C-alpha positions as protocol buffer text, in pm:
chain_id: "A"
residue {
  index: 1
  type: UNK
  ca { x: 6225 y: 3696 z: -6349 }
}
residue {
  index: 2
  type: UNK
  ca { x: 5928 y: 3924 z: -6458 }
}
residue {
  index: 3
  type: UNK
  ca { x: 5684 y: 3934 z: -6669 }
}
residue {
  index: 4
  type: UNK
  ca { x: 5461 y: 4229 z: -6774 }
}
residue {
  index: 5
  type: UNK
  ca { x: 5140 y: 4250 z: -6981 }
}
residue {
  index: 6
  type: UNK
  ca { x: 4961 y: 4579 z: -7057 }
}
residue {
  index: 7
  type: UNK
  ca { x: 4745 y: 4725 z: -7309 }
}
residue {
  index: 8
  type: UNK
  ca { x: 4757 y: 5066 z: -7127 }
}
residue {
  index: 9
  type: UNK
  ca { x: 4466 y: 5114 z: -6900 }
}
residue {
  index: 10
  type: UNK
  ca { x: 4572 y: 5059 z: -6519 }
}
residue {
  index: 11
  type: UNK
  ca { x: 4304 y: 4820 z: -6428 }
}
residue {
  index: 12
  type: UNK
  ca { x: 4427 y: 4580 z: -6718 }
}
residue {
  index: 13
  type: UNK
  ca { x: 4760 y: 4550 z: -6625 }
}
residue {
  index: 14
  type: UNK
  ca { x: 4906 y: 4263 z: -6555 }
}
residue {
  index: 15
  type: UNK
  ca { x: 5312 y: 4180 z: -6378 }
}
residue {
  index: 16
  type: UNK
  ca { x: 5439 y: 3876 z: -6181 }
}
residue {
  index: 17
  type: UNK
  ca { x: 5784 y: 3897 z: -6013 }
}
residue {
  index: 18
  type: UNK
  ca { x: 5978 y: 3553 z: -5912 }
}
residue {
  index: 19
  type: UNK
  ca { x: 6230 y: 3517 z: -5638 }
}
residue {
  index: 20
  type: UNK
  ca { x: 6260 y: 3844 z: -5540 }
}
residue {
  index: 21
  type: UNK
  ca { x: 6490 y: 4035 z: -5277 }
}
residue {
  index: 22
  type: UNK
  ca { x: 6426 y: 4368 z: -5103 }
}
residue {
  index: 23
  type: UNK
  ca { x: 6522 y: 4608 z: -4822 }
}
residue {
  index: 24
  type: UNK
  ca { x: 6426 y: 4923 z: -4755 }
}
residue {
  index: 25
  type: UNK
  ca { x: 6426 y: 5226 z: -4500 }
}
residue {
  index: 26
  type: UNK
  ca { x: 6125 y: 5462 z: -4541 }
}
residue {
  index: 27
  type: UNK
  ca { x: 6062 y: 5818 z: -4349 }
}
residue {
  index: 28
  type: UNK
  ca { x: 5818 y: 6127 z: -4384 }
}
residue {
  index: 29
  type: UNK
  ca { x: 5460 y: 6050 z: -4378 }
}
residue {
  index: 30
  type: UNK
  ca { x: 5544 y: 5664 z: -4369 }
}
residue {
  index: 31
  type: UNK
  ca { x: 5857 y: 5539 z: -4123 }
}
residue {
  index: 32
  type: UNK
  ca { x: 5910 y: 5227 z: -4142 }
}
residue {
  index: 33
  type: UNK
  ca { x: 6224 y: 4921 z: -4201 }
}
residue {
  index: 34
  type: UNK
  ca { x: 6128 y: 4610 z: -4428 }
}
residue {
  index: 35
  type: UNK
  ca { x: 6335 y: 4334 z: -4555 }
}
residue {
  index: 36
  type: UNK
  ca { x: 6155 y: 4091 z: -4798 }
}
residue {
  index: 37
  type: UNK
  ca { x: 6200 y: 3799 z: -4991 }
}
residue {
  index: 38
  type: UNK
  ca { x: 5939 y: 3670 z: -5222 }
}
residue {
  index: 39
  type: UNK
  ca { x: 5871 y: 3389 z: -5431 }
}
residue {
  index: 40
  type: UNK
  ca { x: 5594 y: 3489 z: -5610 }
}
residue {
  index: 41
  type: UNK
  ca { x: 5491 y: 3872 z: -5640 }
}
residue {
  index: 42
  type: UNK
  ca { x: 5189 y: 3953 z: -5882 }
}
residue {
  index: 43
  type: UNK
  ca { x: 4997 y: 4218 z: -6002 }
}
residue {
  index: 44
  type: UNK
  ca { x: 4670 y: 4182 z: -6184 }
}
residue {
  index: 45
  type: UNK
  ca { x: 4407 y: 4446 z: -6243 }
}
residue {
  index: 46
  type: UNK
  ca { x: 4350 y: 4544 z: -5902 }
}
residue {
  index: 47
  type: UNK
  ca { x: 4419 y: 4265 z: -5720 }
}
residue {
  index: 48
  type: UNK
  ca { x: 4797 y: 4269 z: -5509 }
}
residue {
  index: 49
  type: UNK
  ca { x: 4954 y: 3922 z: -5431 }
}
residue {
  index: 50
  type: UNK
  ca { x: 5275 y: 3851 z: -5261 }
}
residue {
  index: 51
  type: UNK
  ca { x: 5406 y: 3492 z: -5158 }
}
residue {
  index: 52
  type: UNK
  ca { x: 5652 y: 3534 z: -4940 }
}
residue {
  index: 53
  type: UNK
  ca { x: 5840 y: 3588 z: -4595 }
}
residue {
  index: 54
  type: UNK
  ca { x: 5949 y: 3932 z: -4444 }
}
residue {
  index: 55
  type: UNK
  ca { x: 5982 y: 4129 z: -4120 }
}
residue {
  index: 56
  type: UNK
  ca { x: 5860 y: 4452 z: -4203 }
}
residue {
  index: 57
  type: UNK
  ca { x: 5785 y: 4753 z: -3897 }
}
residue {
  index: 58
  type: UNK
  ca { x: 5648 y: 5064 z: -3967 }
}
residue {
  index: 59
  type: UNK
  ca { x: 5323 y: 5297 z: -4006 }
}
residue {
  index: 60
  type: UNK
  ca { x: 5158 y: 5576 z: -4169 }
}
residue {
  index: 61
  type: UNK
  ca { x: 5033 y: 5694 z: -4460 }
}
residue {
  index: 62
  type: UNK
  ca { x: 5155 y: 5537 z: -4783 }
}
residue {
  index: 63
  type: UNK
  ca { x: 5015 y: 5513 z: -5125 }
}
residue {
  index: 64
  type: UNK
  ca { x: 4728 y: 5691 z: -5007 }
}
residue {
  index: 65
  type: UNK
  ca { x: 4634 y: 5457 z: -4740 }
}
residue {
  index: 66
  type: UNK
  ca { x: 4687 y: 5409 z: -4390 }
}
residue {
  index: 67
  type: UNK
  ca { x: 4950 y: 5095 z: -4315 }
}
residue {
  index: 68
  type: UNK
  ca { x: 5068 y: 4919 z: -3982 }
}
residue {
  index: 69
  type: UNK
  ca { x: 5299 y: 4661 z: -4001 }
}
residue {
  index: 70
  type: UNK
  ca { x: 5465 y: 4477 z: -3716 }
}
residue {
  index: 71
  type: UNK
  ca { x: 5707 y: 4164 z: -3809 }
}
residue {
  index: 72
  type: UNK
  ca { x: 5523 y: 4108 z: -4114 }
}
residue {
  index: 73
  type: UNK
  ca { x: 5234 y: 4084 z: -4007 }
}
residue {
  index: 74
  type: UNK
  ca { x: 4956 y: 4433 z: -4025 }
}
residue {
  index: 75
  type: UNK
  ca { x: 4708 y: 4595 z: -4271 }
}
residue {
  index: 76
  type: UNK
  ca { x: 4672 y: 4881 z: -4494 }
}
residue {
  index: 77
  type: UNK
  ca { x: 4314 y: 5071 z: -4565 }
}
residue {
  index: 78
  type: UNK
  ca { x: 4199 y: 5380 z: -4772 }
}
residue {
  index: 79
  type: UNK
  ca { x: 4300 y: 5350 z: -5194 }
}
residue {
  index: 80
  type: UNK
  ca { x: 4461 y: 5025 z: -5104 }
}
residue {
  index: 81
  type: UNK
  ca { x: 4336 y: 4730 z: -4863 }
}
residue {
  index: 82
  type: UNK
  ca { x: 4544 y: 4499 z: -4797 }
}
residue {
  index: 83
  type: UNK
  ca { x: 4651 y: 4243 z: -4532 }
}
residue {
  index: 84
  type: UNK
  ca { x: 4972 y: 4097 z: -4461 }
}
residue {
  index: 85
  type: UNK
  ca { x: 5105 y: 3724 z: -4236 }
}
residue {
  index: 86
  type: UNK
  ca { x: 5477 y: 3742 z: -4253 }
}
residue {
  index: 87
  type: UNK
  ca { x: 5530 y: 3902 z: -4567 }
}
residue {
  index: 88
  type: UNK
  ca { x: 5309 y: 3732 z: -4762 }
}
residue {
  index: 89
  type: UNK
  ca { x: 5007 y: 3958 z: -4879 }
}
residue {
  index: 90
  type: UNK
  ca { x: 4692 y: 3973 z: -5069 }
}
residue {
  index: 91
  type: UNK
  ca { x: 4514 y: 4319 z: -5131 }
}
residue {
  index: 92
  type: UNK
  ca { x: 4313 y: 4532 z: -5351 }
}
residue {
  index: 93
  type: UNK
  ca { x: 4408 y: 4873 z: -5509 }
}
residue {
  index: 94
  type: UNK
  ca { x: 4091 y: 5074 z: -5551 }
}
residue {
  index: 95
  type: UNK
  ca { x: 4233 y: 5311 z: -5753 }
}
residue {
  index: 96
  type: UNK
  ca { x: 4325 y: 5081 z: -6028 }
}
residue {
  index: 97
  type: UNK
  ca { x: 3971 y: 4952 z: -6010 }
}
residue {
  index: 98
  type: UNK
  ca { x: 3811 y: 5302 z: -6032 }
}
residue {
  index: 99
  type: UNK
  ca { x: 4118 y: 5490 z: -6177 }
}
């Protein structure tokens, strides 16, 4: 299920995902292998929220932040900051805020 609210600017947006399902593989700046599922995934303004569980590994640079993730559980810092137990994850995009 989602649901989406916008009246255009990126720092008024607002999106919530339910029971969600992901895997991915990512390589170039970023390697990394994440398998996800979520029960609750929203997006308002600039604040990130995830409730979830995943095992996610990887690190680099992605979205124009460094990330390190190791069974779920890491941080991302620069645009975004973020920090993540198991998949679930609560975080800021500064770029929204600013942007």
């Amino acid at each position: 299920m989602h649901v989406a609210m916008s009246n255009g600017k990126p720092n008024e947006d607002i999106s919530a995902d339910m029971f969600t399902a992901g895997v991915s593989v990512t390589t170039r700046i970023y390697m990394g292998v994440e398998a996800n599922d979520s029960l609750f995934k929203a997006r308002a303004s600039f604040l990130d929220f995830n409730l979830g569980v995943g095992i996610g590994t990887g690190t680099g640079i992605k979205d124009e932040s460094f990330d390190f993730k190791v069974v779920g559980c890491g941080f991302q810092i620069g645009r975004k900051v973020s920090i993540s137990v198991f998949g679930s994850t609560v975080g800021v995009d500064f770029g929204r805020l600013f942007g």
